[in-house]
JSON list of C-alpha atoms in Angstrom, two decimals:
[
{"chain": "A", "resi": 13, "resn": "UNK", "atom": "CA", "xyz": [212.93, 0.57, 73.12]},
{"chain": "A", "resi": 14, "resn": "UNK", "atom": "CA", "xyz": [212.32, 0.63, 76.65]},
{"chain": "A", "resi": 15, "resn": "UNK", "atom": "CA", "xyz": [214.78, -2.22, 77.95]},
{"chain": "A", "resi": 16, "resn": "UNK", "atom": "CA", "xyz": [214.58, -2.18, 81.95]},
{"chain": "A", "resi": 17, "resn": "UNK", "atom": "CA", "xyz": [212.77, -0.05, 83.47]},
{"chain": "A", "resi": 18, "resn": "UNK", "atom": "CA", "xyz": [213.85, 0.65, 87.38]},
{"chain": "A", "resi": 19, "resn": "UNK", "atom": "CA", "xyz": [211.43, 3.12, 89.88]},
{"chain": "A", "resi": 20, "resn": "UNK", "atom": "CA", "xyz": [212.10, 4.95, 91.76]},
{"chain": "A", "resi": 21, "resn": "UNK", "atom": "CA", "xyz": [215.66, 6.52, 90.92]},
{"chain": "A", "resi": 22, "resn": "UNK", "atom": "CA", "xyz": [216.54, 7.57, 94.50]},
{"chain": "A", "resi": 23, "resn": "UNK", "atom": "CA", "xyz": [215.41, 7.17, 97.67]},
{"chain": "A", "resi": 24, "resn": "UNK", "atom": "CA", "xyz": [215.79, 7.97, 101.12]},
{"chain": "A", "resi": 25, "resn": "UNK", "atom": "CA", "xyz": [214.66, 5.76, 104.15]},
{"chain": "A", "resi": 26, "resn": "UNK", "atom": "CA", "xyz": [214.73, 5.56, 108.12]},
{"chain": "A", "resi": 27, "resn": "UNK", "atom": "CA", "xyz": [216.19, 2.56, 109.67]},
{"chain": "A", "resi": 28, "resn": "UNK", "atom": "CA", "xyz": [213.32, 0.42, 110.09]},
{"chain": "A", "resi": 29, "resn": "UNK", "atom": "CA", "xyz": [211.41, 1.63, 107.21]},
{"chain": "A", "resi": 30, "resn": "UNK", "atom": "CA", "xyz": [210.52, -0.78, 104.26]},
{"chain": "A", "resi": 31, "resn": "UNK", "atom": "CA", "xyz": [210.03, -0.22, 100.30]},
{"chain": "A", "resi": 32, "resn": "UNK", "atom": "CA", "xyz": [209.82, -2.01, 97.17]},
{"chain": "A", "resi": 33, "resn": "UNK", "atom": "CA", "xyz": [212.01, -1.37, 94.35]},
{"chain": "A", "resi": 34, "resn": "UNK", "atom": "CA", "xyz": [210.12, -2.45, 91.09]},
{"chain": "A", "resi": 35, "resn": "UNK", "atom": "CA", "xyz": [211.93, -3.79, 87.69]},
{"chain": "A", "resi": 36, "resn": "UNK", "atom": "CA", "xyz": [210.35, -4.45, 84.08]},
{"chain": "A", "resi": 37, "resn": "UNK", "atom": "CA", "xyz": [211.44, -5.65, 81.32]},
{"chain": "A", "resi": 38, "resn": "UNK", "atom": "CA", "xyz": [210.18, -5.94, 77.52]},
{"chain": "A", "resi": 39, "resn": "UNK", "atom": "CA", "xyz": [212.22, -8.18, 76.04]},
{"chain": "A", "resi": 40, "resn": "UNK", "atom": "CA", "xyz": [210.82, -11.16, 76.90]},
{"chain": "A", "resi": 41, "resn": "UNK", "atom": "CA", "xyz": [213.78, -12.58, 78.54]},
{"chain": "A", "resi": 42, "resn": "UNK", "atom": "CA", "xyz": [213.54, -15.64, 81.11]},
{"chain": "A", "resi": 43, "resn": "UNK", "atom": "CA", "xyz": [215.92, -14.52, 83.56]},
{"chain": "A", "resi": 44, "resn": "UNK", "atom": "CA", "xyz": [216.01, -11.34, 86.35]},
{"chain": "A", "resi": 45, "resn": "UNK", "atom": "CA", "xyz": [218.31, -10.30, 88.60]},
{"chain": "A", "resi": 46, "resn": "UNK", "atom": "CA", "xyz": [219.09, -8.11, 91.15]},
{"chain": "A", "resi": 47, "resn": "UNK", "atom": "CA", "xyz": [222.33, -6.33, 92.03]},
{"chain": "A", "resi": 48, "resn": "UNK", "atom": "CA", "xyz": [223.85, -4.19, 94.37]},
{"chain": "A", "resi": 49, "resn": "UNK", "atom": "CA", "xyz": [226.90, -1.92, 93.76]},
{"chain": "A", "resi": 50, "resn": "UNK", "atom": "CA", "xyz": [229.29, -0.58, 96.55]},
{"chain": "A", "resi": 51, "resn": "UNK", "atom": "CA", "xyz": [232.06, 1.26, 95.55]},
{"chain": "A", "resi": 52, "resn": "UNK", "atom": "CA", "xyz": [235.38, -1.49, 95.71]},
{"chain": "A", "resi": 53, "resn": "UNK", "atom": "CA", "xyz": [232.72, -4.34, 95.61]},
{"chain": "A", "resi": 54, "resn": "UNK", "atom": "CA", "xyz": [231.83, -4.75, 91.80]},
{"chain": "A", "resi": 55, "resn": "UNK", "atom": "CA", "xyz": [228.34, -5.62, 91.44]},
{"chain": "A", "resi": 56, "resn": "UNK", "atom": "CA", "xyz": [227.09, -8.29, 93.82]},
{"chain": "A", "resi": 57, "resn": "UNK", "atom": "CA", "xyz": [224.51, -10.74, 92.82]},
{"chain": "A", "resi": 58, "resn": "UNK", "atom": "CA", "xyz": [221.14, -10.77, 95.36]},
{"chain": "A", "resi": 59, "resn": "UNK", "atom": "CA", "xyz": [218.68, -12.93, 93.66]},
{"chain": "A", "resi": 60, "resn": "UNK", "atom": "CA", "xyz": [217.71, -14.07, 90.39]},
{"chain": "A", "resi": 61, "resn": "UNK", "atom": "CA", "xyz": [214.76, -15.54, 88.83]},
{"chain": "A", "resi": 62, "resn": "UNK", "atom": "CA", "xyz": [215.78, -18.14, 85.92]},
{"chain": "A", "resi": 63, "resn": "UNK", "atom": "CA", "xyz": [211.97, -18.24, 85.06]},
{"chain": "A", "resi": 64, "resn": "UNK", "atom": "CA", "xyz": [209.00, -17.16, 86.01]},
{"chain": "A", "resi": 65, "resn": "UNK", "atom": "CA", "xyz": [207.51, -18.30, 88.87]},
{"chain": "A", "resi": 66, "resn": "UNK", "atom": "CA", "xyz": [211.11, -19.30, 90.36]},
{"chain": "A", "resi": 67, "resn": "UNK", "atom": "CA", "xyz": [213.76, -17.19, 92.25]},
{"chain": "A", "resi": 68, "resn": "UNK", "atom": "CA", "xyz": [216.97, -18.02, 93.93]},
{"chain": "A", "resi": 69, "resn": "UNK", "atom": "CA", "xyz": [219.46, -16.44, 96.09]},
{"chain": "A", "resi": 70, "resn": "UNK", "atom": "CA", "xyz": [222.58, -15.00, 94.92]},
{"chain": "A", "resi": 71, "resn": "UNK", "atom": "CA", "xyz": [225.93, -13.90, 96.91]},
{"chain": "A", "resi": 72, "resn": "UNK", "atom": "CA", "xyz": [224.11, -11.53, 99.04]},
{"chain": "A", "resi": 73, "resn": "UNK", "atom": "CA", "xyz": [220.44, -12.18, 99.84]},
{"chain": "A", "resi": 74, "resn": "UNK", "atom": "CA", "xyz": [220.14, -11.44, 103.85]},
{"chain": "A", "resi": 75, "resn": "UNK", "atom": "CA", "xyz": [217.64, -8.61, 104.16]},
{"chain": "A", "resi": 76, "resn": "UNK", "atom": "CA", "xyz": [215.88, -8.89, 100.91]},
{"chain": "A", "resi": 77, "resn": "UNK", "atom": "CA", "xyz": [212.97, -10.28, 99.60]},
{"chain": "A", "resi": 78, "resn": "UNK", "atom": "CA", "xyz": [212.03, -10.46, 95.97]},
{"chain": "A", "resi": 79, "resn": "UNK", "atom": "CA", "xyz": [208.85, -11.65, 93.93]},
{"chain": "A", "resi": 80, "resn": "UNK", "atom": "CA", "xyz": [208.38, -12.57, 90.22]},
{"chain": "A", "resi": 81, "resn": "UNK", "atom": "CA", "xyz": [204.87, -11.11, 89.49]},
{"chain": "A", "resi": 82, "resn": "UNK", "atom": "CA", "xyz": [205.44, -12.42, 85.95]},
{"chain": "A", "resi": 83, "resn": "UNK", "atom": "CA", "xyz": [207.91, -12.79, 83.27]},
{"chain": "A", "resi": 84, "resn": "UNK", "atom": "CA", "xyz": [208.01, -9.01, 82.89]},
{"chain": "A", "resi": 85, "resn": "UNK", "atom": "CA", "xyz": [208.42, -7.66, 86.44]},
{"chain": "A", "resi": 86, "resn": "UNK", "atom": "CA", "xyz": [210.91, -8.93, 89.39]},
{"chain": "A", "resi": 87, "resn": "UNK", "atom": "CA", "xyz": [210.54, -6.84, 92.55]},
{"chain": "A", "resi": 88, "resn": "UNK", "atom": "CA", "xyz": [212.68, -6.53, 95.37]},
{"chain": "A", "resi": 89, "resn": "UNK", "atom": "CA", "xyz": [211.68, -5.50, 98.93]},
{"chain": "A", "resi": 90, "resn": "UNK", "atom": "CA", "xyz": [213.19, -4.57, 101.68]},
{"chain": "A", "resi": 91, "resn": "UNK", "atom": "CA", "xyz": [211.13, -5.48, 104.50]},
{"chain": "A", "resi": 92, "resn": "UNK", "atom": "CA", "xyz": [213.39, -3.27, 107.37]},
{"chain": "A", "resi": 93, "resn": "UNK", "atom": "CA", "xyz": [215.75, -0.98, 105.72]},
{"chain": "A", "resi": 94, "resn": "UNK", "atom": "CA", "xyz": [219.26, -0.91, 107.61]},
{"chain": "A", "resi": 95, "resn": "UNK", "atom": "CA", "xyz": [222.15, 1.92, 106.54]},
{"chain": "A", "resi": 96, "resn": "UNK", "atom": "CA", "xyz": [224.73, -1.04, 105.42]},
{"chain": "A", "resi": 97, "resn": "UNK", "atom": "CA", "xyz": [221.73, -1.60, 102.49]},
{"chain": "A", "resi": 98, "resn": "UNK", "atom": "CA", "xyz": [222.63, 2.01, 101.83]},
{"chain": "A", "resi": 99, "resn": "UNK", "atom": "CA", "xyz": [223.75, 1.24, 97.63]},
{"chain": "A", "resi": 100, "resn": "UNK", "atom": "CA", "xyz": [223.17, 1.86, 94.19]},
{"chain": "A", "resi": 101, "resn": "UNK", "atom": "CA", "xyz": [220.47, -1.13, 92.73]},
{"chain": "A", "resi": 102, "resn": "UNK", "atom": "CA", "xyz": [220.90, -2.94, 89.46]},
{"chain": "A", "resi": 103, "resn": "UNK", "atom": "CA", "xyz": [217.55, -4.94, 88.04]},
{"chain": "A", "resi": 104, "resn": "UNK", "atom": "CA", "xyz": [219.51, -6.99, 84.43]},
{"chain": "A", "resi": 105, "resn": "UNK", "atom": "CA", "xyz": [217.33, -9.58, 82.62]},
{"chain": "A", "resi": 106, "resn": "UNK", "atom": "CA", "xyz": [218.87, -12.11, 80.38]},
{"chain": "A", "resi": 107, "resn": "UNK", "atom": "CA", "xyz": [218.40, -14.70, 77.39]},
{"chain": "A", "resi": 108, "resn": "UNK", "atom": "CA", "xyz": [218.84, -18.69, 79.02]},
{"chain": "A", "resi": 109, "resn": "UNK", "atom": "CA", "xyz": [221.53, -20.44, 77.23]},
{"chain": "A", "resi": 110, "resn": "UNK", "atom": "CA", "xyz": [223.38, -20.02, 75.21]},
{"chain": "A", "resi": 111, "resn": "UNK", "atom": "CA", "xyz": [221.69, -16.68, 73.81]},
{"chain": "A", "resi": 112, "resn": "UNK", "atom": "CA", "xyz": [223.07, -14.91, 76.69]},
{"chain": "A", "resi": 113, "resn": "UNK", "atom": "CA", "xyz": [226.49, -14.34, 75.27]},
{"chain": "A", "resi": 114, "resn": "UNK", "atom": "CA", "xyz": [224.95, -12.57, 72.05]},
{"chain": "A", "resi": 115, "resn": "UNK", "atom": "CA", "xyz": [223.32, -9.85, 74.30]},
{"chain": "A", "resi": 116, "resn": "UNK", "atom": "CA", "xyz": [224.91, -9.96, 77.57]},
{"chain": "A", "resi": 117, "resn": "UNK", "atom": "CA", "xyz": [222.48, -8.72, 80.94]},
{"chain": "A", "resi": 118, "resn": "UNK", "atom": "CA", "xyz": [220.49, -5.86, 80.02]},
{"chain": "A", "resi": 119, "resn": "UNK", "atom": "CA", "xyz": [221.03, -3.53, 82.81]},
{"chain": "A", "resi": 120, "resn": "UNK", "atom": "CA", "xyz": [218.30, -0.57, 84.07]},
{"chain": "A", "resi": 121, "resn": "UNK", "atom": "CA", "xyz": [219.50, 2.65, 84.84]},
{"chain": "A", "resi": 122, "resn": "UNK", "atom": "CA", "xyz": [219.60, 1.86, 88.67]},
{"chain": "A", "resi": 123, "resn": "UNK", "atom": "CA", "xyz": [218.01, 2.66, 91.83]},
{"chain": "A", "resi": 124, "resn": "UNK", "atom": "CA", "xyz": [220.03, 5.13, 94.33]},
{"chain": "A", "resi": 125, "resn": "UNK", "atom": "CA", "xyz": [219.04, 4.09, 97.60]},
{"chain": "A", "resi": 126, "resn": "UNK", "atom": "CA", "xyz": [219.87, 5.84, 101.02]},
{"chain": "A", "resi": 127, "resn": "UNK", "atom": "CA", "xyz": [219.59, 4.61, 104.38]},
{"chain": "A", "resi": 128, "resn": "UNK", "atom": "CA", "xyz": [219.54, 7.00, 107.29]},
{"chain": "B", "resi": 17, "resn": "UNK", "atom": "CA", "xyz": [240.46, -13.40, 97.94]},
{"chain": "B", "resi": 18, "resn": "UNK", "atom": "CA", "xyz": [237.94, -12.19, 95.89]},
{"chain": "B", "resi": 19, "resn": "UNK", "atom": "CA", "xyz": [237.21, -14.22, 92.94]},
{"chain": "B", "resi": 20, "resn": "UNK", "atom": "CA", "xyz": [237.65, -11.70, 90.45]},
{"chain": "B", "resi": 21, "resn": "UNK", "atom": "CA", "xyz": [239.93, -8.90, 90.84]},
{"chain": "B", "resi": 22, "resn": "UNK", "atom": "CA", "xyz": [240.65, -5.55, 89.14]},
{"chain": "B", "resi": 23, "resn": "UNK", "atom": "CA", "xyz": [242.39, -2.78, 89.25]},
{"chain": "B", "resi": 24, "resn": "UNK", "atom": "CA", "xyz": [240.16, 0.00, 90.25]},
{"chain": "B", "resi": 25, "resn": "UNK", "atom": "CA", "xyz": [242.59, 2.81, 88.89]},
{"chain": "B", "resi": 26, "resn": "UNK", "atom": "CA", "xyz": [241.39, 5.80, 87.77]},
{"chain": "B", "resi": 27, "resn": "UNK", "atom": "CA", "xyz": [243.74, 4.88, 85.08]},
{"chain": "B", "resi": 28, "resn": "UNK", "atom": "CA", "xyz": [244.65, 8.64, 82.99]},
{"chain": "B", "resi": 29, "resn": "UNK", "atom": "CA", "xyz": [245.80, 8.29, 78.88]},
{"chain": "B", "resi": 30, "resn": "UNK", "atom": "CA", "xyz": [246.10, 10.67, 76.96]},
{"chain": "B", "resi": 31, "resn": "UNK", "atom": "CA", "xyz": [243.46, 10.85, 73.46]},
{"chain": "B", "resi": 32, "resn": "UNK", "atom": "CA", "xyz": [244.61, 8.25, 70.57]},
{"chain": "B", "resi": 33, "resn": "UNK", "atom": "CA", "xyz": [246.55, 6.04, 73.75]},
{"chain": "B", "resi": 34, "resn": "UNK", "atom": "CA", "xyz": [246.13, 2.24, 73.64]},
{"chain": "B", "resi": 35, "resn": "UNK", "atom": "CA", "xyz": [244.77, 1.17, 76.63]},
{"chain": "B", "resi": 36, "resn": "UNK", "atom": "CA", "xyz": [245.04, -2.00, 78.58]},
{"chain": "B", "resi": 37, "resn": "UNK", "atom": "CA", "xyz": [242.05, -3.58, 81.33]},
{"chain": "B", "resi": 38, "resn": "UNK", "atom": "CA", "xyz": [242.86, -6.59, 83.22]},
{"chain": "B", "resi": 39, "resn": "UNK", "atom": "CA", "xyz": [241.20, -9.11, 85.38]},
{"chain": "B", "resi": 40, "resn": "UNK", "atom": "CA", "xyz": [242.52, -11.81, 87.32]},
{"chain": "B", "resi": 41, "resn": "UNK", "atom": "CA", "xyz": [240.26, -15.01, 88.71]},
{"chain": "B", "resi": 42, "resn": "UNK", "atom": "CA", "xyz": [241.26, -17.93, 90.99]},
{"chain": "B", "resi": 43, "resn": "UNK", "atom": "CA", "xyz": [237.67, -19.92, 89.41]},
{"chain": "B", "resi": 44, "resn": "UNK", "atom": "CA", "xyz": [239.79, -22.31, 87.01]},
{"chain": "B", "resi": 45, "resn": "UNK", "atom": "CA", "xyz": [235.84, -23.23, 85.94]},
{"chain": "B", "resi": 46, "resn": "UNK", "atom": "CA", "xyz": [235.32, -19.99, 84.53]},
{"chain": "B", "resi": 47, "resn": "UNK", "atom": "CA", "xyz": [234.90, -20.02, 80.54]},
{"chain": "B", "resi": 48, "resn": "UNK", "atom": "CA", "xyz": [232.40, -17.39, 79.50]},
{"chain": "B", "resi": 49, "resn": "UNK", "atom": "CA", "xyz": [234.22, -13.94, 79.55]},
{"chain": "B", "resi": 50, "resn": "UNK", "atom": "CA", "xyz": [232.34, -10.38, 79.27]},
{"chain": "B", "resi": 51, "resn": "UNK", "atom": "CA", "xyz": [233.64, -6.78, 79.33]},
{"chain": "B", "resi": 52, "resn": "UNK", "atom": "CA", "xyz": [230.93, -4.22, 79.98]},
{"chain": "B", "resi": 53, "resn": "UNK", "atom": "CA", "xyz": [231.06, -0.53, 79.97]},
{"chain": "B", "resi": 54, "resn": "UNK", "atom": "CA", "xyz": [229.37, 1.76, 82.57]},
{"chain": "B", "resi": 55, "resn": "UNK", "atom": "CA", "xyz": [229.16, 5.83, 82.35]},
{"chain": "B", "resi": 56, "resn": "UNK", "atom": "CA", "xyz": [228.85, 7.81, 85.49]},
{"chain": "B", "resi": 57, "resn": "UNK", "atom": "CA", "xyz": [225.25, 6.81, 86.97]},
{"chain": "B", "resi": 58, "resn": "UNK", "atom": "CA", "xyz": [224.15, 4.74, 83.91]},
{"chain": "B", "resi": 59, "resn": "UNK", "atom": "CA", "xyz": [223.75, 0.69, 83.87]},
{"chain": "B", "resi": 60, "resn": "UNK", "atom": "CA", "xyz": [226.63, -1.31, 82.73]},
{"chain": "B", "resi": 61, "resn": "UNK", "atom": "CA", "xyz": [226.31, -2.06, 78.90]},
{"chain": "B", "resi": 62, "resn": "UNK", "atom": "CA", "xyz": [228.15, -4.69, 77.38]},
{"chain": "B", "resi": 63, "resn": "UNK", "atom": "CA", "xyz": [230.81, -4.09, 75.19]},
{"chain": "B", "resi": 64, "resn": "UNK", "atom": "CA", "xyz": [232.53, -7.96, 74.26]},
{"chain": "B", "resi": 65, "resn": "UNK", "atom": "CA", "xyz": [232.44, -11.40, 75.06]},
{"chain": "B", "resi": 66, "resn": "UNK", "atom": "CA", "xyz": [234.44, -14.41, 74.62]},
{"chain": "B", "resi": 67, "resn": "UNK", "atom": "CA", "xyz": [233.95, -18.31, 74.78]},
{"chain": "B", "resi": 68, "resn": "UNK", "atom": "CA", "xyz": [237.22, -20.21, 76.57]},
{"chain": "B", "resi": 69, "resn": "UNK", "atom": "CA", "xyz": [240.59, -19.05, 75.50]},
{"chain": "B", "resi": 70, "resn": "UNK", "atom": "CA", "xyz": [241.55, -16.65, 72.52]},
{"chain": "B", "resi": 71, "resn": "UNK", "atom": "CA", "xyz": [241.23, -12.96, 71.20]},
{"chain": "B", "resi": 72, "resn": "UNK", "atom": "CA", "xyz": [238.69, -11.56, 69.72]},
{"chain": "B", "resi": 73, "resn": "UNK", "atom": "CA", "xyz": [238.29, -8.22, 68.11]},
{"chain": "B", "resi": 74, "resn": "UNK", "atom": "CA", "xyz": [235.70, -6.04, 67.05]},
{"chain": "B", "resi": 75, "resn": "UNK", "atom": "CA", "xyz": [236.48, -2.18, 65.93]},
{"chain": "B", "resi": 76, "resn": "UNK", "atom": "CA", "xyz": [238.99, -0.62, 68.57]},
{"chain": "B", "resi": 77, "resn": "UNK", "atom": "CA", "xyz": [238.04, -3.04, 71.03]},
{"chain": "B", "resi": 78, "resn": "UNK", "atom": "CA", "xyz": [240.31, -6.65, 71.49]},
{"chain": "B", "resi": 79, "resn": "UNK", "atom": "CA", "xyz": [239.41, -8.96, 73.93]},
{"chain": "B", "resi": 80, "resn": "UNK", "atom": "CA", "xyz": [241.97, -11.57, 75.36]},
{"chain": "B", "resi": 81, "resn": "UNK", "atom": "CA", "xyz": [241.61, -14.73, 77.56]},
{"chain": "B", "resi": 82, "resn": "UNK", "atom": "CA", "xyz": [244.16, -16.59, 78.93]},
{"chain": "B", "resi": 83, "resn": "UNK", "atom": "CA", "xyz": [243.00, -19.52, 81.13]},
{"chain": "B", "resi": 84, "resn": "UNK", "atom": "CA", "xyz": [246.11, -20.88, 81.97]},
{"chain": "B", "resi": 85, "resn": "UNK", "atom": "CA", "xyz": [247.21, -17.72, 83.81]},
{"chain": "B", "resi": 86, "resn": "UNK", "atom": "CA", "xyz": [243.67, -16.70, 84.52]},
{"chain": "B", "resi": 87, "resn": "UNK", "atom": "CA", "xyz": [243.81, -13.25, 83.11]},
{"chain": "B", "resi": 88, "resn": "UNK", "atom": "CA", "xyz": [241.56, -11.91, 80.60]},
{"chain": "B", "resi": 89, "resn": "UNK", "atom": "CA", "xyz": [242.19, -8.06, 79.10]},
{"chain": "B", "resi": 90, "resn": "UNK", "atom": "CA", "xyz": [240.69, -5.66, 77.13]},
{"chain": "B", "resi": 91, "resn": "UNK", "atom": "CA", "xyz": [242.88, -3.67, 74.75]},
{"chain": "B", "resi": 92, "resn": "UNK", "atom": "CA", "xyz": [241.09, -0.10, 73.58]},
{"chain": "B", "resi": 93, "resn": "UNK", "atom": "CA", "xyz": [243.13, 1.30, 70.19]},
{"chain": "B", "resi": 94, "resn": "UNK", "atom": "CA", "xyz": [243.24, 4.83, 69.85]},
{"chain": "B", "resi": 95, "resn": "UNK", "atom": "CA", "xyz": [241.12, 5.46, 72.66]},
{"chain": "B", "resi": 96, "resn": "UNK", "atom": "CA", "xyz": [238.59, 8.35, 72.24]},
{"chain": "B", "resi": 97, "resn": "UNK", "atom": "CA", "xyz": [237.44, 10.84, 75.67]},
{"chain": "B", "resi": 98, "resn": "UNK", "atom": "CA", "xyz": [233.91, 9.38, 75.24]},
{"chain": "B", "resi": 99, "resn": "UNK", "atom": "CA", "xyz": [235.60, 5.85, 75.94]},
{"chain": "B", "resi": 100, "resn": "UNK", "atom": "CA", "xyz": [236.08, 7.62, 79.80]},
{"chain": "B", "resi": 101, "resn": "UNK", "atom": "CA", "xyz": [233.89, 5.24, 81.52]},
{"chain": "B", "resi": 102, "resn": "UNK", "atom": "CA", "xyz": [234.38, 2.46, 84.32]},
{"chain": "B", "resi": 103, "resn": "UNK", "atom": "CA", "xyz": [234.80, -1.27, 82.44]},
{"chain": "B", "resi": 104, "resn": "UNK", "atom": "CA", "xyz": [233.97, -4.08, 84.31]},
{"chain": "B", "resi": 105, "resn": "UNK", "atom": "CA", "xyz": [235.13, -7.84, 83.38]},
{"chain": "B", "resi": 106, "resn": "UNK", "atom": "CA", "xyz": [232.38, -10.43, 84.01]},
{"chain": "B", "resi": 107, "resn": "UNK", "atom": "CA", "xyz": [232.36, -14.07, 84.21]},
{"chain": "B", "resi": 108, "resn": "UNK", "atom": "CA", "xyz": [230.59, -17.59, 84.54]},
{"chain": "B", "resi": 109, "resn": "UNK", "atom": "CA", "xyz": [231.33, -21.33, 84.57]},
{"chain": "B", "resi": 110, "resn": "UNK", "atom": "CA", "xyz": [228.32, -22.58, 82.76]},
{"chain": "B", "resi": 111, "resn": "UNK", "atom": "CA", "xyz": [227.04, -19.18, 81.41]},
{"chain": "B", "resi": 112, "resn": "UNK", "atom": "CA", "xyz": [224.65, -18.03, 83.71]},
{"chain": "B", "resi": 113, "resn": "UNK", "atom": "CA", "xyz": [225.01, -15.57, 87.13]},
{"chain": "B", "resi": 114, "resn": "UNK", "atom": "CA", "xyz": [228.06, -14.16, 86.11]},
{"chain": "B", "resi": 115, "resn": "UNK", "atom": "CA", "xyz": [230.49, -13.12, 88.56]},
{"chain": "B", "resi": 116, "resn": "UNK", "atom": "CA", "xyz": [231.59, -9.07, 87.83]},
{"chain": "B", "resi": 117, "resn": "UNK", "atom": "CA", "xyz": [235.08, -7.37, 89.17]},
{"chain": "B", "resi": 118, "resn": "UNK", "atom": "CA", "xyz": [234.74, -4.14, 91.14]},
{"chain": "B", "resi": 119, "resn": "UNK", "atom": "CA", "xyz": [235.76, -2.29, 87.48]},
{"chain": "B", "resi": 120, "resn": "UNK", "atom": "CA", "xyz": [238.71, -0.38, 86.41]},
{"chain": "B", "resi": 121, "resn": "UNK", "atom": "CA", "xyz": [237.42, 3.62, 86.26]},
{"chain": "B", "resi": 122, "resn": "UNK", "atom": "CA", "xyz": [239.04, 5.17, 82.78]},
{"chain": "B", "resi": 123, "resn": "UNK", "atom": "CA", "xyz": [239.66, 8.75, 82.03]},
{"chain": "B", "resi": 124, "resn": "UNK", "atom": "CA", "xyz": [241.13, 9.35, 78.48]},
{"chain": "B", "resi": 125, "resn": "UNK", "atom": "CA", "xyz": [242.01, 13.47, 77.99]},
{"chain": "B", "resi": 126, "resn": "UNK", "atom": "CA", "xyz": [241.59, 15.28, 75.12]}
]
């Protein structure tokens, strides 16, 4: 009963540096998504993925990149890591349709990300 | 503006209170209605949903929509200390990429 799974928990980076957070999930679900969560912000969409092979940008994309490898992993990427990316990251997955409102997003336990 | 506003509290009751969330929205769209839970460095879970207007209950948990004041709550009966958690309200116009408040943290003492 895995869910999502989110690695690494924390991190630490330079400005400048890059990484890749990875996601997976195994429910089967269609969609992925992406989050960031400052404190006073609420969670803020970055991109999702509605299927595989397809992603789009959410509220907050500038500085991220992201890649559905298949319908079980979304990754995101930060190519050069600056401190206002400095956040707490949120990989969900989702039923389409109307099968999202029996479930919800299925969060992971989150990625703690510093940027120094 | 933000489109969906809470208050981020920390809102204090004492064990067996009844508590009261809130979110406002200026989206008139907005018809699919979620309440999630999160504990301290843990994902958000959900807790609720609702389709357009109305209550809906399930245990100590009621969930309320009103659309014509856009407001939606989320009433906790005799709320328990492992209910201390931050709730967040979500929402969406066609039921995808909901939009989440910033939460409302909750600390209920024994």
């Amino acid at each position: 009963n895995a869910g999502v799974t989110q690695t690494p928990k924390f991190q630490v980076l330079k400005t400048g540096q890059s990484m890749t957070l990875q996601c997976a999930q195994d429910m089967n679900h269609n969609s992925m998504y992406w989050y960031r969560q400052d404190p006073g912000m609420g969670l803020r969409l970055i991109y999702y993925s509605a299927s595989e092979g397809t992603t789009d940008k959410g509220e907050v994309p500038n500085g991220y990149n992201v890649s559905r490898l298949n319908k079980r992993e979304f990754s995101l990427r930060l190519e050069s890591a600056a401190p206002s990316q400095t956040s707490v990251y949120f990989c969900a997955s989702s039923e389409n349709g109307e099968a999202i409102m029996d479930y919800g997003y299925t969060f992971g336990s989150g990625t703690r990300l510093t940027v120094v | 503006q933000k489109e969906v506003e809470q208050d981020p509290g920390p809102l204090s009751v004492p064990e067996g209170a009844i508590v009261s969330l809130n979110c406002t929205y200026s989206n008139s769209a907005f018809q699919y209605f979620m309440w999630y839970r999160q504990y301290s460095r843990k994902g958000p879970e959900l807790l609720m949903y609702t389709y357009s207007s109305g209550n809906k209950e399930d245990g100590r948990f009621t969930a309320q929509v009103d659309k014509s004041s856009k407001y939606i709550s989320l009433f906790i009966r005799d709320s328990q200390p492992s209910d201390s958690a931050t709730y967040l309200c979500a929402m969406s116009d066609y039921g995808q990429n909901f939009v989440f408040g910033p939460g409302t943290r909750l600390s209920v003492l024994p």
